[in-house]
Amino acid sequence: MPHLGVYPGSFDPPTLGHLDVVERAAKLFDKLIVAVGINRAKKPLLSPEQRILAVQRSVEHLSNVEVASFHGLLSSFAASVGADAIVRGLRATADFEYEFQMAMVNRKMQPNIETVFFMTNWEHSYVSSSIVKEVALLHGDFQSLVPPAVAPLIEQAVLEKGHRRGE
Ligand code: PNS
């Protein structure tokens, strides 16, 4: 039986840490769906379309990786595509409490779908989407923290945000 993993996230923006998890998970699963969560309540830097495009551009070199988006419950989406497992990355212990809670809730809703965690690689342990956004919005060098194809999308989004604020 082929094994299907779903790697969900906001990916606002996708970072080198995300890409590292995708590349490692793609070796373990027959097929991996990177699922961009669309949450209207959050105020992202990148629009849903930009986030989907950013992830697509980052994973182009991986033949068993697909990109999708989902609204609503992750567990329902994972079940609807027939996933065996939900994939998440773990960095410092600060991630643990939230990830533990999410894994418990998702298992309560879909007992047959496991959550599996990939420990960050040392060099990406400090990288987060929030850090990338902060550095980018303050016009710092964020390029070395994201896949090369993602950088122009962030630059464009920062410019658009500046224009809207009249900066
Ligand atoms: O990259 P993020 O922001 O940590 O990803 C969070 C995400 C999108 C995976 C999470 O917010 C999510 O699963 N949202 C869908 C709503 C849901 O299923 N909630 C119940 C589990 S806590």
mmCIF file of C-alpha atoms and ligand atoms in Angstrom:
data_model
loop_
_atom_site.group_PDB
_atom_site.id
_atom_site.type_symbol
_atom_site.label_atom_id
_atom_site.label_comp_id
_atom_site.label_asym_id
_atom_site.label_seq_id
_atom_site.Cartn_x
_atom_site.Cartn_y
_atom_site.Cartn_z
ATOM 1 C CA MET A 1 0.000 0.000 0.000
ATOM 2 C CA PRO A 2 1.499 3.386 -0.948
ATOM 3 C CA HIS A 3 1.903 5.703 1.989
ATOM 4 C CA LEU A 4 0.596 9.253 1.793
ATOM 5 C CA GLY A 5 1.753 12.064 4.049
ATOM 6 C CA VAL A 6 0.198 15.505 4.447
ATOM 7 C CA TYR A 7 2.472 18.350 5.550
ATOM 8 C CA PRO A 8 0.244 21.254 6.583
ATOM 9 C CA GLY A 9 1.200 24.795 7.488
ATOM 10 C CA SER A 10 0.514 28.445 6.925
ATOM 11 C CA PHE A 11 3.720 28.808 4.864
ATOM 12 C CA ASP A 12 3.643 32.598 5.202
ATOM 13 C CA PRO A 13 6.270 32.369 3.788
ATOM 14 C CA PRO A 14 7.794 28.903 3.303
ATOM 15 C CA THR A 15 11.338 28.855 4.762
ATOM 16 C CA LEU A 16 14.434 26.722 4.288
ATOM 17 C CA GLY A 17 13.322 24.887 7.443
ATOM 18 C CA HIS A 18 10.021 23.947 5.766
ATOM 19 C CA LEU A 19 11.819 22.856 2.607
ATOM 20 C CA ASP A 20 14.168 20.665 4.641
ATOM 21 C CA VAL A 21 11.178 18.901 6.231
ATOM 22 C CA VAL A 22 9.536 18.461 2.807
ATOM 23 C CA GLU A 23 12.689 16.942 1.302
ATOM 24 C CA ARG A 24 13.153 14.519 4.201
ATOM 25 C CA ALA A 25 9.473 13.525 4.382
ATOM 26 C CA ALA A 26 9.379 12.984 0.604
ATOM 27 C CA LYS A 27 11.968 10.234 1.077
ATOM 28 C CA LEU A 28 9.846 8.477 3.701
ATOM 29 C CA PHE A 29 6.428 8.678 2.020
ATOM 30 C CA ASP A 30 5.442 7.485 -1.441
ATOM 31 C CA LYS A 31 3.593 10.740 -1.921
ATOM 32 C CA LEU A 32 3.587 13.951 0.112
ATOM 33 C CA ILE A 33 0.954 16.670 -0.130
ATOM 34 C CA VAL A 34 2.092 20.042 1.167
ATOM 35 C CA ALA A 35 -1.175 21.593 2.348
ATOM 36 C CA VAL A 36 -1.437 25.359 2.674
ATOM 37 C CA GLY A 37 -3.959 26.248 5.384
ATOM 38 C CA ILE A 38 -6.237 29.137 4.472
ATOM 39 C CA ASN A 39 -7.367 30.900 7.617
ATOM 40 C CA ARG A 40 -9.332 34.078 7.009
ATOM 41 C CA ALA A 41 -8.847 35.178 10.639
ATOM 42 C CA LYS A 42 -5.051 35.431 10.277
ATOM 43 C CA LYS A 43 -3.531 38.447 8.547
ATOM 44 C CA PRO A 44 -0.782 36.936 6.417
ATOM 45 C CA LEU A 45 1.968 38.794 4.565
ATOM 46 C CA LEU A 46 1.442 36.625 1.477
ATOM 47 C CA SER A 47 -2.027 36.047 0.043
ATOM 48 C CA PRO A 48 -3.258 32.423 -0.183
ATOM 49 C CA GLU A 49 -2.410 32.453 -3.908
ATOM 50 C CA GLN A 50 1.117 33.780 -3.248
ATOM 51 C CA ARG A 51 1.689 31.174 -0.520
ATOM 52 C CA ILE A 52 0.555 28.333 -2.774
ATOM 53 C CA LEU A 53 2.791 29.633 -5.586
ATOM 54 C CA ALA A 54 5.727 30.030 -3.178
ATOM 55 C CA VAL A 55 5.384 26.418 -2.010
ATOM 56 C CA GLN A 56 4.947 25.158 -5.589
ATOM 57 C CA ARG A 57 8.116 26.940 -6.694
ATOM 58 C CA SER A 58 10.041 25.552 -3.698
ATOM 59 C CA VAL A 59 9.165 21.891 -4.309
ATOM 60 C CA GLU A 60 9.329 21.779 -8.127
ATOM 61 C CA HIS A 61 12.359 19.457 -8.005
ATOM 62 C CA LEU A 62 10.521 16.771 -6.010
ATOM 63 C CA SER A 63 8.489 14.444 -8.218
ATOM 64 C CA ASN A 64 6.385 12.833 -5.449
ATOM 65 C CA VAL A 65 5.359 16.127 -3.827
ATOM 66 C CA GLU A 66 2.083 17.902 -4.598
ATOM 67 C CA VAL A 67 0.760 21.212 -3.307
ATOM 68 C CA ALA A 68 -2.832 21.748 -2.186
ATOM 69 C CA SER A 69 -4.735 24.196 -0.021
ATOM 70 C CA PHE A 70 -7.406 23.584 2.568
ATOM 71 C CA HIS A 71 -10.033 25.490 4.531
ATOM 72 C CA GLY A 72 -11.422 24.291 7.832
ATOM 73 C CA LEU A 73 -10.156 21.327 9.789
ATOM 74 C CA LEU A 74 -6.819 19.800 8.916
ATOM 75 C CA SER A 75 -7.952 16.369 10.110
ATOM 76 C CA SER A 76 -10.942 16.456 7.712
ATOM 77 C CA PHE A 77 -8.695 17.474 4.823
ATOM 78 C CA ALA A 78 -6.165 14.746 5.662
ATOM 79 C CA ALA A 79 -8.949 12.135 5.803
ATOM 80 C CA SER A 80 -10.469 13.376 2.533
ATOM 81 C CA VAL A 81 -7.229 12.712 0.625
ATOM 82 C CA GLY A 82 -6.646 9.340 2.340
ATOM 83 C CA ALA A 83 -3.553 10.402 4.301
ATOM 84 C CA ASP A 84 -1.741 7.908 6.507
ATOM 85 C CA ALA A 85 0.080 10.585 8.442
ATOM 86 C CA ILE A 86 0.275 14.296 9.171
ATOM 87 C CA VAL A 87 3.850 15.597 9.047
ATOM 88 C CA ARG A 88 5.092 18.465 11.221
ATOM 89 C CA GLY A 89 8.524 19.906 11.913
ATOM 90 C CA LEU A 90 9.823 20.462 15.452
ATOM 91 C CA ARG A 91 12.437 23.007 16.410
ATOM 92 C CA ALA A 92 13.034 24.039 20.015
ATOM 93 C CA THR A 93 10.985 22.821 22.966
ATOM 94 C CA ALA A 94 8.890 25.976 22.558
ATOM 95 C CA ASP A 95 7.157 24.255 19.619
ATOM 96 C CA PHE A 96 6.234 21.217 21.649
ATOM 97 C CA GLU A 97 3.183 22.336 23.612
ATOM 98 C CA TYR A 98 1.312 23.636 20.569
ATOM 99 C CA GLU A 99 2.310 20.649 18.447
ATOM 100 C CA PHE A 100 1.306 18.203 21.194
ATOM 101 C CA GLN A 101 -2.123 19.809 21.501
ATOM 102 C CA MET A 102 -2.624 19.841 17.743
ATOM 103 C CA ALA A 103 -1.584 16.190 17.411
ATOM 104 C CA MET A 104 -4.001 15.180 20.205
ATOM 105 C CA VAL A 105 -6.924 17.078 18.651
ATOM 106 C CA ASN A 106 -6.205 15.677 15.208
ATOM 107 C CA ARG A 107 -5.987 12.123 16.576
ATOM 108 C CA LYS A 108 -9.257 12.570 18.460
ATOM 109 C CA MET A 109 -10.931 13.495 15.179
ATOM 110 C CA GLN A 110 -9.129 11.003 12.943
ATOM 111 C CA PRO A 111 -7.757 8.132 15.089
ATOM 112 C CA ASN A 112 -6.247 6.347 12.072
ATOM 113 C CA ILE A 113 -4.066 9.247 10.993
ATOM 114 C CA GLU A 114 -0.754 9.455 12.858
ATOM 115 C CA THR A 115 1.170 12.672 13.360
ATOM 116 C CA VAL A 116 4.896 12.285 12.740
ATOM 117 C CA PHE A 117 7.510 14.879 13.645
ATOM 118 C CA PHE A 118 10.741 15.704 11.886
ATOM 119 C CA MET A 119 13.385 17.286 14.089
ATOM 120 C CA THR A 120 14.814 20.409 12.528
ATOM 121 C CA ASN A 121 18.276 20.377 11.087
ATOM 122 C CA TRP A 122 20.660 22.351 13.256
ATOM 123 C CA GLU A 123 21.238 25.084 10.663
ATOM 124 C CA HIS A 124 17.496 25.824 10.386
ATOM 125 C CA SER A 125 16.684 25.595 14.086
ATOM 126 C CA TYR A 126 16.256 29.362 14.491
ATOM 127 C CA VAL A 127 14.363 30.004 11.244
ATOM 128 C CA SER A 128 10.635 30.685 11.388
ATOM 129 C CA SER A 129 8.148 32.363 9.069
ATOM 130 C CA SER A 130 7.645 35.097 11.684
ATOM 131 C CA ILE A 131 11.372 35.858 11.809
ATOM 132 C CA VAL A 132 11.569 35.971 8.000
ATOM 133 C CA LYS A 133 8.583 38.346 7.875
ATOM 134 C CA GLU A 134 10.044 40.630 10.521
ATOM 135 C CA VAL A 135 13.437 40.820 8.818
ATOM 136 C CA ALA A 136 11.830 41.354 5.387
ATOM 137 C CA LEU A 137 9.455 44.074 6.605
ATOM 138 C CA LEU A 138 12.398 45.872 8.220
ATOM 139 C CA HIS A 139 14.294 45.617 4.918
ATOM 140 C CA GLY A 140 16.941 43.218 6.247
ATOM 141 C CA ASP A 141 18.615 40.309 4.458
ATOM 142 C CA PHE A 142 16.023 37.539 4.622
ATOM 143 C CA GLN A 143 17.050 35.909 1.322
ATOM 144 C CA SER A 144 19.365 33.368 2.922
ATOM 145 C CA LEU A 145 16.482 32.031 5.073
ATOM 146 C CA VAL A 146 14.069 31.075 2.285
ATOM 147 C CA PRO A 147 14.185 28.953 -0.879
ATOM 148 C CA PRO A 148 15.597 31.160 -3.689
ATOM 149 C CA ALA A 149 12.347 31.038 -5.695
ATOM 150 C CA VAL A 150 10.394 32.441 -2.748
ATOM 151 C CA ALA A 151 12.444 35.609 -2.219
ATOM 152 C CA PRO A 152 10.907 37.638 -5.130
ATOM 153 C CA LEU A 153 7.382 36.866 -3.878
ATOM 154 C CA ILE A 154 8.272 38.186 -0.421
ATOM 155 C CA GLU A 155 9.914 41.293 -1.901
ATOM 156 C CA GLN A 156 6.764 41.981 -3.921
ATOM 157 C CA ALA A 157 4.501 41.475 -0.869
ATOM 158 C CA VAL A 158 6.658 43.804 1.267
ATOM 159 C CA LEU A 159 6.466 46.462 -1.467
ATOM 160 C CA GLU A 160 2.670 46.091 -1.722
ATOM 161 C CA LYS A 161 2.319 46.396 2.040
ATOM 162 C CA GLY A 162 4.490 49.528 2.019
ATOM 163 C CA HIS A 163 2.378 51.081 -0.759
ATOM 164 C CA ARG A 164 -0.843 50.364 1.109
ATOM 165 C CA ARG A 165 0.584 52.107 4.197
ATOM 166 C CA GLY A 166 1.937 54.943 2.052
ATOM 167 C CA GLU A 167 5.554 54.261 3.108
HETATM 168 O O1 PNS B 1 2.466 26.804 9.988
HETATM 169 P P1 PNS B 1 1.454 26.845 11.089
HETATM 170 O O2 PNS B 1 0.860 28.229 11.208
HETATM 171 O O3 PNS B 1 1.997 26.351 12.398
HETATM 172 O O4 PNS B 1 0.287 25.844 10.632
HETATM 173 C C1 PNS B 1 -0.833 25.691 11.434
HETATM 174 C C2 PNS B 1 -1.921 24.825 10.761
HETATM 175 C C3 PNS B 1 -2.410 25.483 9.479
HETATM 176 C C4 PNS B 1 -1.381 23.457 10.463
HETATM 177 C C5 PNS B 1 -3.062 24.748 11.824
HETATM 178 O O5 PNS B 1 -3.440 26.031 12.196
HETATM 179 C C6 PNS B 1 -4.277 23.977 11.339
HETATM 180 O O6 PNS B 1 -4.262 22.774 11.281
HETATM 181 N N1 PNS B 1 -5.349 24.719 11.006
HETATM 182 C C7 PNS B 1 -6.575 24.140 10.569
HETATM 183 C C8 PNS B 1 -7.630 24.173 11.664
HETATM 184 C C9 PNS B 1 -7.601 22.910 12.510
HETATM 185 O O7 PNS B 1 -7.622 21.801 12.033
HETATM 186 N N2 PNS B 1 -7.542 23.102 13.845
HETATM 187 C C10 PNS B 1 -7.530 21.988 14.782
HETATM 188 C C11 PNS B 1 -6.134 21.503 15.080
HETATM 189 S S1 PNS B 1 -5.377 22.532 16.297
#
